[in-house]
CSV table of C-alpha atoms in Angstrom, one decimal:
chain,number,residue,atom,x,y,z
I,249,MET,CA,-1.1,1.0,36.2
I,250,ALA,CA,-1.9,-0.3,32.7
I,251,ALA,CA,-4.0,1.6,30.2
I,252,GLN,CA,-7.7,1.2,30.8
I,253,PRO,CA,-9.8,-1.0,28.4
I,254,ILE,CA,-11.7,1.0,25.9
I,255,SER,CA,-15.5,0.7,25.9
I,256,ALA,CA,-17.3,-1.1,23.1
I,257,ALA,CA,-19.2,2.0,22.1
I,258,ARG,CA,-16.1,4.2,22.0
I,259,ARG,CA,-14.1,1.6,20.1
I,260,LYS,CA,-16.9,1.3,17.5
I,261,SER,CA,-16.9,5.1,17.1
I,262,ILE,CA,-13.2,5.4,16.7
I,263,LEU,CA,-13.1,2.5,14.3
I,264,ARG,CA,-15.7,4.2,12.1
I,265,VAL,CA,-13.6,7.3,12.0
I,266,ILE,CA,-10.5,5.3,11.0
I,267,PHE,CA,-12.4,3.4,8.3
I,268,ILE,CA,-14.0,6.4,6.7
I,269,SER,CA,-10.9,8.5,6.8
I,270,LEU,CA,-8.7,5.7,5.4
I,271,LEU,CA,-11.2,5.1,2.6
I,272,LEU,CA,-11.2,8.8,1.7
I,273,ASP,CA,-7.4,8.8,1.7
I,274,LEU,CA,-7.0,5.7,-0.4
I,275,MET,CA,-9.7,6.8,-2.9
I,276,SER,CA,-7.8,10.0,-3.4
I,277,PHE,CA,-4.5,8.1,-3.6
I,278,THR,CA,-5.8,5.7,-6.3
I,279,PHE,CA,-7.2,8.4,-8.6
I,280,ILE,CA,-3.8,8.9,-10.2
I,281,LEU,CA,-3.0,5.2,-10.8
I,282,PRO,CA,-4.8,4.7,-14.2
I,283,LEU,CA,-3.8,8.2,-15.3
I,284,PHE,CA,0.0,7.7,-15.2
I,285,PRO,CA,0.3,6.6,-18.9
I,286,ARG,CA,-1.7,9.5,-20.2
I,287,LEU,CA,-0.3,12.0,-17.7
I,288,LEU,CA,3.3,11.2,-18.4
I,289,GLU,CA,2.6,11.1,-22.2
I,290,PHE,CA,1.1,14.6,-21.8
I,291,TYR,CA,4.3,15.9,-20.1
I,292,ARG,CA,6.5,14.2,-22.6
I,293,ASN,CA,4.6,15.8,-25.6
I,294,LEU,CA,4.6,19.1,-23.8
I,295,GLU,CA,8.3,19.2,-23.5
I,296,ALA,CA,8.8,18.0,-27.1
I,297,THR,CA,6.7,21.0,-28.3
I,298,GLN,CA,8.8,23.3,-26.1
I,299,GLY,CA,12.1,21.9,-27.4
I,300,SER,CA,13.3,21.0,-23.9
I,301,SER,CA,16.3,18.7,-24.3
I,302,ASN,CA,17.9,19.1,-20.9
I,303,SER,CA,14.9,19.0,-18.7
I,304,VAL,CA,14.4,16.7,-15.7
I,305,LEU,CA,12.0,14.6,-17.7
I,306,SER,CA,14.3,14.4,-20.7
I,307,ARG,CA,17.2,13.2,-18.6
I,308,ILE,CA,15.0,10.5,-16.9
I,309,LEU,CA,13.7,9.2,-20.2
I,310,LEU,CA,17.3,9.1,-21.6
I,311,ALA,CA,18.3,7.0,-18.6
I,312,LEU,CA,15.3,4.7,-19.0
I,313,ASN,CA,16.0,4.3,-22.7
I,314,ALA,CA,19.6,3.3,-22.0
I,315,TYR,CA,18.2,0.7,-19.5
I,316,LYS,CA,15.7,-0.6,-22.0
I,317,GLN,CA,18.3,-0.9,-24.8
I,318,SER,CA,20.5,-3.1,-22.6
I,319,PHE,CA,18.1,-6.1,-22.9
I,320,SER,CA,18.6,-8.9,-25.4
I,321,ARG,CA,15.0,-8.8,-26.5
I,322,PRO,CA,13.4,-5.6,-27.9
I,323,ILE,CA,11.1,-3.6,-25.8
I,324,SER,CA,8.3,-1.6,-27.5
I,325,ASP,CA,8.4,2.1,-27.2
I,326,ARG,CA,4.8,1.9,-25.9
I,327,TYR,CA,6.3,0.8,-22.6
I,328,ASP,CA,8.4,4.0,-22.2
I,329,VAL,CA,5.7,5.8,-20.1
I,330,VAL,CA,5.0,2.5,-18.2
I,331,LEU,CA,8.6,2.3,-17.2
I,332,LEU,CA,8.6,6.0,-16.3
I,333,GLY,CA,5.5,5.4,-14.1
I,334,GLY,CA,7.3,2.4,-12.5
I,335,ALA,CA,10.3,4.6,-11.8
I,336,LEU,CA,8.1,7.2,-10.1
I,337,GLY,CA,6.3,4.5,-8.1
I,338,SER,CA,9.7,3.2,-6.9
I,339,LEU,CA,10.7,6.7,-5.9
I,340,PHE,CA,7.5,7.1,-3.9
I,341,SER,CA,8.0,3.8,-2.2
I,342,ALA,CA,11.6,4.7,-1.4
I,343,LEU,CA,10.6,8.0,0.2
I,344,GLN,CA,7.9,6.1,2.2
I,345,ALA,CA,10.6,3.7,3.4
I,346,ILE,CA,12.6,6.7,4.7
I,347,ALA,CA,9.6,8.6,6.3
I,348,SER,CA,7.6,5.7,7.8
I,349,PRO,CA,9.8,5.0,10.9
I,350,PHE,CA,10.0,8.7,11.7
I,351,ILE,CA,6.2,9.2,11.4
I,352,GLY,CA,5.6,6.2,13.6
I,353,SER,CA,8.1,7.3,16.3
I,354,LEU,CA,6.6,10.8,16.3
I,355,SER,CA,3.2,9.3,16.8
I,356,ASP,CA,4.5,7.4,19.9
I,357,LYS,CA,5.9,10.6,21.3
I,358,TYR,CA,3.3,13.3,20.4
I,359,GLY,CA,0.2,11.2,19.7
I,360,ARG,CA,-1.4,9.5,16.7
I,361,ARG,CA,-3.8,12.4,16.2
I,362,THR,CA,-1.1,15.0,16.1
I,363,ALA,CA,1.1,13.0,13.8
I,364,LEU,CA,-1.8,12.2,11.4
I,365,LEU,CA,-3.0,15.8,11.1
I,366,TRP,CA,0.6,16.9,10.3
I,367,SER,CA,0.8,14.1,7.7
I,368,MET,CA,-2.5,15.3,6.2
I,369,ALA,CA,-1.1,18.8,5.9
I,370,GLY,CA,1.7,17.3,3.7
I,371,ASN,CA,-0.8,15.3,1.7
I,372,ILE,CA,-2.8,18.5,1.0
I,373,ALA,CA,0.4,20.2,-0.2
I,374,SER,CA,1.2,17.2,-2.4
I,375,VAL,CA,-2.2,17.1,-4.1
I,376,ALA,CA,-2.3,20.9,-4.4
I,377,LEU,CA,1.0,20.7,-6.3
I,378,TRP,CA,-0.6,18.1,-8.7
I,379,VAL,CA,-3.5,20.5,-9.3
I,380,ALA,CA,-1.0,23.2,-10.3
I,381,ALA,CA,1.3,20.9,-12.2
I,382,THR,CA,1.5,22.4,-15.7
I,383,ASP,CA,5.0,20.9,-16.1
I,384,PHE,CA,6.7,17.7,-15.1
I,385,ARG,CA,9.0,19.3,-12.5
I,386,THR,CA,6.0,20.4,-10.5
I,387,PHE,CA,4.3,17.0,-10.8
I,388,LEU,CA,7.6,15.3,-9.6
I,389,ALA,CA,7.6,17.7,-6.6
I,390,SER,CA,4.1,16.6,-5.8
I,391,ARG,CA,5.2,12.9,-5.7
I,392,VAL,CA,8.2,13.7,-3.5
I,393,VAL,CA,6.1,15.7,-1.0
I,394,GLY,CA,3.5,12.9,-1.0
I,395,GLY,CA,6.1,10.2,-0.5
I,396,LEU,CA,7.6,12.0,2.5
I,397,SER,CA,4.3,12.9,4.2
I,398,GLU,CA,1.9,10.0,3.6
I,399,GLY,CA,1.3,8.5,7.0
I,400,ASN,CA,-2.4,7.6,7.0
I,401,VAL,CA,-2.0,3.9,6.3
I,402,GLN,CA,0.5,3.1,9.0
I,403,LEU,CA,-1.1,5.4,11.6
I,404,ALA,CA,-4.5,3.8,10.8
I,405,THR,CA,-3.0,0.3,11.6
I,406,ALA,CA,-1.4,1.6,14.8
I,407,MET,CA,-4.7,3.2,15.9
I,408,ALA,CA,-6.6,0.0,15.1
I,409,ALA,CA,-4.1,-1.9,17.3
I,410,ASP,CA,-4.5,0.8,20.0
I,411,ILE,CA,-8.2,0.3,20.4
I,412,SER,CA,-8.3,-3.6,20.0
I,413,ASP,CA,-7.5,-6.3,22.5
I,414,GLU,CA,-5.9,-9.5,21.5
I,415,LYS,CA,-9.1,-11.2,20.5
I,416,GLN,CA,-10.3,-8.2,18.4
I,417,ARG,CA,-6.9,-7.5,16.7
I,418,ALA,CA,-7.2,-9.7,13.6
I,419,SER,CA,-10.7,-8.7,12.7
I,420,THR,CA,-9.9,-5.0,13.1
I,421,MET,CA,-6.8,-5.3,10.9
I,422,ALA,CA,-8.9,-7.1,8.3
I,423,LEU,CA,-11.3,-4.2,8.2
I,424,VAL,CA,-8.5,-1.8,7.7
I,425,GLY,CA,-7.2,-4.0,4.9
I,426,ALA,CA,-10.7,-4.1,3.3
I,427,CYS,CA,-10.4,-0.3,2.8
I,428,PHE,CA,-7.5,-1.0,0.4
I,429,SER,CA,-9.5,-3.4,-1.6
I,430,VAL,CA,-12.6,-1.2,-1.8
I,431,ALA,CA,-10.5,1.9,-2.7
I,432,PHE,CA,-8.5,0.1,-5.4
I,433,THR,CA,-11.7,-1.3,-6.9
I,434,PHE,CA,-13.5,2.0,-7.3
I,435,GLY,CA,-10.8,4.7,-7.0
I,436,PRO,CA,-9.0,4.2,-10.3
I,437,ALA,CA,-12.3,4.0,-12.2
I,438,LEU,CA,-13.5,7.3,-10.7
I,439,GLY,CA,-10.1,8.9,-11.4
I,440,ALA,CA,-10.2,7.8,-15.0
I,441,ALA,CA,-13.7,9.1,-15.5
I,442,LEU,CA,-12.8,12.5,-14.0
I,443,ALA,CA,-9.7,12.7,-16.2
I,444,ASN,CA,-12.1,12.9,-19.2
I,445,VAL,CA,-13.5,16.2,-17.8
I,446,GLU,CA,-11.1,19.0,-18.9
I,447,THR,CA,-11.4,22.2,-17.0
I,448,VAL,CA,-7.9,23.6,-17.3
I,449,VAL,CA,-6.2,23.5,-20.6
I,450,ALA,CA,-2.7,23.8,-19.2
I,451,ASN,CA,-3.3,20.8,-17.0
I,452,PRO,CA,-5.9,18.4,-18.5
I,453,PHE,CA,-5.9,16.3,-15.3
I,454,ALA,CA,-6.8,19.2,-13.0
I,455,THR,CA,-10.4,18.0,-12.5
I,456,ALA,CA,-9.2,14.6,-11.2
I,457,ALA,CA,-6.5,16.3,-9.1
I,458,GLY,CA,-9.0,18.9,-7.8
I,459,PHE,CA,-11.5,16.2,-6.7
I,460,SER,CA,-8.6,14.3,-5.1
I,461,LEU,CA,-7.7,17.5,-3.2
I,462,PHE,CA,-11.3,17.9,-2.1
I,463,LEU,CA,-11.4,14.4,-0.7
I,464,ILE,CA,-8.1,15.0,1.2
I,465,ILE,CA,-9.4,18.3,2.7
I,466,VAL,CA,-12.7,16.7,3.7
I,467,GLU,CA,-10.7,13.9,5.3
I,468,THR,CA,-8.5,16.3,7.2
I,469,ALA,CA,-11.5,18.3,8.5
I,470,TYR,CA,-13.3,15.0,9.5
I,471,LEU,CA,-10.2,13.8,11.4
I,472,TYR,CA,-9.8,17.1,13.2
I,473,MET,CA,-13.4,17.1,14.4
I,474,TYR,CA,-14.0,13.5,15.2
I,475,LEU,CA,-10.7,11.6,15.8
I,476,PRO,CA,-9.7,11.4,19.5
I,477,GLU,CA,-6.2,10.4,20.7
I,478,THR,CA,-5.9,6.6,20.7
I,479,LEU,CA,-2.5,6.2,22.4
I,480,PRO,CA,-3.0,3.9,25.4
I,481,SER,CA,-1.0,6.2,27.6
I,482,SER,CA,-3.5,9.0,26.9
I,483,ARG,CA,-6.5,7.2,28.4
I,484,THR,CA,-7.8,8.2,31.8
I,485,ALA,CA,-9.8,6.3,34.3
I,486,GLU,CA,-11.4,7.0,37.6
I,487,SER,CA,-9.5,5.5,40.6
I,488,SER,CA,-11.4,4.1,43.6
I,489,ASN,CA,-11.4,7.5,45.2
I,490,GLY,CA,-13.0,9.2,42.3
I,491,PRO,CA,-10.4,11.6,40.8
I,492,ILE,CA,-9.2,11.2,37.2
I,493,VAL,CA,-5.8,9.7,36.9
I,494,LYS,CA,-3.5,9.1,33.9
I,495,PRO,CA,-2.5,5.5,33.6
I,496,GLU,CA,1.2,4.7,33.6
I,497,ALA,CA,2.9,2.0,31.6
I,498,SER,CA,2.5,-1.5,32.9
I,499,ALA,CA,5.3,-2.8,35.1
I,500,ARG,CA,5.1,-6.2,33.4
I,501,PRO,CA,7.5,-6.4,30.5
I,502,HIS,CA,6.0,-6.9,27.0
I,503,GLN,CA,6.1,-10.6,26.0
I,504,ARG,CA,7.4,-11.1,22.4
I,505,THR,CA,6.6,-14.2,20.4
I,506,ASN,CA,8.2,-13.4,17.0
I,507,SER,CA,11.5,-11.9,16.1
I,508,TYR,CA,11.0,-8.4,14.6
I,509,LEU,CA,13.8,-9.1,12.2
I,510,ILE,CA,12.1,-12.2,10.9
I,511,LEU,CA,8.7,-10.4,10.6
I,512,ASN,CA,10.2,-7.4,8.8
I,513,PHE,CA,12.3,-9.6,6.5
I,514,THR,CA,9.3,-11.7,5.6
I,515,HIS,CA,7.4,-8.5,4.8
I,516,PHE,CA,10.3,-7.3,2.7
I,517,ILE,CA,10.9,-10.5,0.7
I,518,PHE,CA,7.2,-11.0,0.1
I,519,ILE,CA,6.6,-7.5,-1.2
I,520,LEU,CA,9.8,-7.7,-3.3
I,521,PHE,CA,8.4,-10.6,-5.4
I,522,PHE,CA,4.7,-9.7,-5.2
I,523,SER,CA,5.2,-6.1,-6.3
I,524,GLY,CA,7.4,-7.2,-9.2
I,525,MET,CA,4.7,-9.5,-10.4
I,526,GLU,CA,2.1,-6.7,-10.0
I,527,PHE,CA,4.1,-4.3,-12.1
I,528,SER,CA,4.7,-6.9,-14.8
I,529,PHE,CA,1.0,-7.8,-15.1
I,530,PRO,CA,0.2,-5.2,-17.8
I,531,PHE,CA,3.2,-6.3,-19.9
I,532,MET,CA,2.3,-9.9,-19.6
I,533,THR,CA,-1.4,-9.5,-20.5
I,534,TYR,CA,-0.5,-7.4,-23.4
I,535,ASP,CA,2.1,-9.8,-24.7
I,536,LEU,CA,-0.1,-12.9,-24.4
I,537,PHE,CA,-3.6,-11.6,-25.1
I,538,ALA,CA,-3.1,-8.1,-26.5
I,539,TYR,CA,-5.1,-6.7,-23.5
I,540,THR,CA,-6.0,-3.0,-23.7
I,541,SER,CA,-5.7,-0.7,-20.7
I,542,SER,CA,-9.5,-1.0,-20.0
I,543,GLN,CA,-9.3,-4.8,-20.1
I,544,SER,CA,-6.4,-4.8,-17.7
I,545,GLY,CA,-8.4,-2.4,-15.5
I,546,ARG,CA,-11.3,-4.8,-15.4
I,547,LEU,CA,-9.0,-7.7,-14.4
I,548,LEU,CA,-7.4,-5.6,-11.6
I,549,GLY,CA,-10.9,-4.5,-10.6
I,550,PHE,CA,-11.9,-8.1,-10.3
I,551,ILE,CA,-8.9,-8.8,-8.0
I,552,GLY,CA,-9.8,-5.8,-5.8
I,553,LEU,CA,-13.5,-6.6,-5.5
I,554,LEU,CA,-12.8,-10.3,-4.7
I,555,ALA,CA,-10.2,-9.3,-2.2
I,556,SER,CA,-12.5,-6.9,-0.4
I,557,ILE,CA,-15.2,-9.6,-0.1
I,558,LEU,CA,-12.7,-12.0,1.3
I,559,GLN,CA,-11.3,-9.5,3.8
I,560,GLY,CA,-14.8,-8.5,5.0
I,561,GLY,CA,-16.1,-12.1,5.3
I,562,VAL,CA,-13.2,-14.5,5.6
I,563,THR,CA,-9.9,-13.0,6.6
I,564,ARG,CA,-11.3,-11.1,9.6
I,565,ARG,CA,-12.3,-14.4,11.1
I,566,MET,CA,-9.0,-16.2,10.5
I,567,HIS,CA,-6.1,-16.5,12.8
I,568,PRO,CA,-3.5,-14.0,11.4
I,569,LEU,CA,-0.8,-16.6,11.1
I,570,ARG,CA,-3.1,-18.9,9.2
I,571,SER,CA,-4.2,-16.1,6.9
I,572,ILE,CA,-0.5,-15.5,6.0
I,573,GLN,CA,0.1,-19.2,5.3
I,574,VAL,CA,-3.0,-19.4,3.1
I,575,GLY,CA,-2.1,-16.3,1.2
I,576,VAL,CA,1.5,-17.3,0.6
I,577,ILE,CA,0.5,-20.7,-0.7
I,578,SER,CA,-2.0,-19.1,-3.0
I,579,CYS,CA,0.7,-16.7,-4.3
I,580,ILE,CA,3.0,-19.6,-5.1
I,581,ALA,CA,0.3,-21.3,-7.1
I,582,SER,CA,-0.5,-18.0,-9.0
I,583,PHE,CA,3.2,-17.5,-9.8
I,584,PHE,CA,3.7,-20.9,-11.4
I,585,LEU,CA,0.4,-20.6,-13.2
I,586,LEU,CA,1.3,-17.2,-14.7
I,587,GLY,CA,4.5,-18.6,-15.9
I,588,ARG,CA,2.7,-21.3,-18.0
I,589,LEU,CA,-0.4,-19.4,-19.1
I,590,THR,CA,-1.9,-20.2,-22.5
I,591,THR,CA,-5.6,-19.3,-22.0
I,592,GLU,CA,-7.6,-16.4,-20.6
I,593,ALA,CA,-9.3,-18.8,-18.3
I,594,GLY,CA,-6.0,-19.6,-16.7
I,595,LEU,CA,-5.3,-15.8,-16.4
I,596,TRP,CA,-8.5,-15.2,-14.5
I,597,THR,CA,-7.9,-18.2,-12.3
I,598,ALA,CA,-4.5,-16.8,-11.4
I,599,ALA,CA,-6.2,-13.4,-10.7
I,600,GLY,CA,-8.5,-15.2,-8.3
I,601,LEU,CA,-5.5,-16.7,-6.5
I,602,LEU,CA,-3.9,-13.3,-6.3
I,603,ALA,CA,-7.0,-11.8,-4.8
I,604,VAL,CA,-6.7,-14.4,-2.0
I,605,THR,CA,-3.1,-13.3,-1.5
I,606,THR,CA,-4.0,-9.6,-1.5
I,607,SER,CA,-6.7,-10.1,1.1
I,608,THR,CA,-4.5,-12.1,3.6
I,609,VAL,CA,-0.7,-11.8,3.7
I,610,VAL,CA,0.0,-8.1,4.5
I,611,THR,CA,-3.1,-7.9,6.8
I,612,GLY,CA,-1.8,-10.9,8.7
I,613,LEU,CA,1.8,-9.6,8.9
I,614,ASN,CA,0.5,-6.2,10.2
I,615,THR,CA,-1.5,-8.0,12.9
I,616,LEU,CA,1.5,-10.1,14.0
I,617,SER,CA,3.6,-7.0,14.0
I,618,SER,CA,1.2,-5.2,16.3
I,619,PHE,CA,1.3,-8.0,18.8
I,620,GLU,CA,5.1,-7.8,19.1
I,621,ALA,CA,5.2,-4.1,19.9
I,622,ALA,CA,4.7,-2.7,23.4
I,623,GLU,CA,2.1,0.1,23.7
I,624,SER,CA,4.8,2.7,24.1
I,625,GLU,CA,6.6,1.7,20.9
I,626,ARG,CA,3.8,0.5,18.6
I,627,GLY,CA,3.9,3.4,16.2
I,628,GLY,CA,7.7,3.2,15.7
I,629,LYS,CA,7.8,-0.6,15.4
I,630,MET,CA,4.9,-0.7,12.9
I,631,GLY,CA,6.5,2.2,11.0
I,632,ASN,CA,9.7,0.1,10.7
I,633,HIS,CA,7.6,-2.8,9.5
I,634,ARG,CA,6.0,-0.7,6.8
I,635,SER,CA,9.4,0.7,5.8
I,636,TRP,CA,10.8,-2.8,5.1
I,637,GLY,CA,7.8,-3.5,2.8
I,638,GLN,CA,8.3,-0.2,1.0
I,639,VAL,CA,11.9,-1.0,0.3
I,640,GLY,CA,10.7,-4.2,-1.3
I,641,ARG,CA,8.1,-2.3,-3.3
I,642,ALA,CA,10.8,0.1,-4.5
I,643,LEU,CA,13.1,-2.7,-5.7
I,644,GLY,CA,10.6,-5.3,-6.8
I,645,PRO,CA,9.4,-3.8,-10.1
I,646,LEU,CA,12.9,-3.0,-11.3
I,647,LEU,CA,14.4,-6.4,-10.5
I,648,PHE,CA,11.5,-8.5,-11.7
I,649,CYS,CA,11.0,-6.6,-15.0
I,650,THR,CA,14.8,-6.8,-15.6
I,651,LEU,CA,14.5,-10.6,-15.3
I,652,TYR,CA,11.3,-10.6,-17.4
I,653,TRP,CA,13.0,-9.0,-20.3
I,654,TRP,CA,16.4,-10.6,-20.0
I,655,ALA,CA,15.2,-14.2,-19.6
I,656,GLY,CA,11.5,-14.2,-20.5
I,657,ARG,CA,8.2,-14.8,-18.8
I,658,ASP,CA,8.7,-18.4,-17.9
I,659,VAL,CA,12.0,-17.8,-16.1
I,660,ALA,CA,10.8,-14.6,-14.4
I,661,TYR,CA,7.7,-16.2,-12.9
I,662,ALA,CA,9.6,-19.4,-12.0
I,663,VAL,CA,12.1,-17.4,-10.1
I,664,GLY,CA,9.3,-15.4,-8.5
I,665,GLY,CA,7.6,-18.7,-7.5
I,666,ALA,CA,10.9,-20.0,-6.0
I,667,GLY,CA,11.2,-16.8,-4.1
I,668,MET,CA,7.7,-17.3,-2.7
I,669,LEU,CA,8.7,-20.8,-1.7
I,670,GLY,CA,11.4,-19.1,0.4
I,671,VAL,CA,8.8,-16.8,1.9
I,672,CYS,CA,6.7,-19.9,2.6
I,673,ALA,CA,9.6,-21.5,4.5
I,674,LEU,CA,10.0,-18.4,6.6
I,675,VAL,CA,6.3,-18.2,7.4
I,676,PHE,CA,5.9,-21.9,8.4
I,677,SER,CA,9.2,-22.3,10.3
I,678,GLY,CA,10.0,-18.8,11.5
I,679,LEU,CA,6.7,-17.3,12.6
I,680,LYS,CA,4.6,-18.3,15.6
I,681,ALA,CA,1.1,-17.4,16.9
I,682,PRO,CA,1.1,-15.0,19.8
I,683,PRO,CA,-0.1,-16.8,23.0
I,684,GLY,CA,-3.2,-14.5,23.4
I,685,ILE,CA,-4.7,-15.7,20.2
I,686,SER,CA,-3.3,-19.2,19.7
I,687,SER,CA,-6.3,-20.9,21.2
I,688,ARG,CA,-8.9,-19.2,19.1
I,689,ARG,CA,-8.4,-21.1,15.9
């Protein structure tokens, strides 16, 4: 007996819990993003005053300096903390790549709710370490714990798939994606504002960290009180004789349309080039137009705001395969435009194209991935899918910025555009629309 369909009212209630909790989680997560330069500068200056020459931070900076000096063109010292922030970002993504498949598989075995609450316990520990981080070693520990425990995003997508039928899947995934855009539009600005409020001398960022911890605790309590189990196998229904019975897995084998290897590789190669471009953005805007951090923040805020509007109004109505195709084509155009920029008008045009990409590709890939997984394996399969993307996010900034400084902006973005052409070939020739939704668009 297959899992019983979920009622519209219950689906709406669960979707509201998923949306609110994910928004709280991502707002908390994005607090730290604009603070990285100042935060890492603080730890570097702290160790300089303490005369620490053999600390963890000193050894990392020494390695990054050796990397920087290997380039044929000089790299300003102002980028030291940016490179360090990129290295920490790559570490976080690498840890996520390791943890995501395990978190997903555990959610298939023990339930989404149980896995998510344990993940939130790790998140609380991670942010608590940040609150207490009066030295770099403690801060690094907070990033490691966070990278290994963060599971809200992948479990939210799995739960969204659990409560959606084939016709609802694309629009539901787009709403989950909209959480990202909204959080990345407002979270960094709120984090930057809170960082100006100093409450602990030993950790000037304790206010921002404390509010981030408050949001995570509120989210955890909210999930504990209002989130039900969404695993299809957990649903019960009344049989014709009246008693409550637990549905068993359907005897009909799950029909697959796309190869998981092609889906995951497409996710990996797309994120590899896209994340590299994202990380190079502040360097490029500074080199060409001498943009300050606040100007770069406004540009990124524009991308996030436009992406959230597109996800809420356009992407959720598009066929997932079509949204991937549109987003990849838009990304190719932005890459080649960024490689030939001469005016700020061109920069903002490219930013608009990147907003289209941000609002479509990953959401569409997640939707297709959810169609290929049987109900009993959805968490693990989608965890593997996320893992491939996180590997790309760990490698992309390092590889792309190496090319940027070795060969220059023109070559770097031309190679990125060529890579996206390869992604485009994969998308148009290797991916297919699942039968259940092929007739809708």
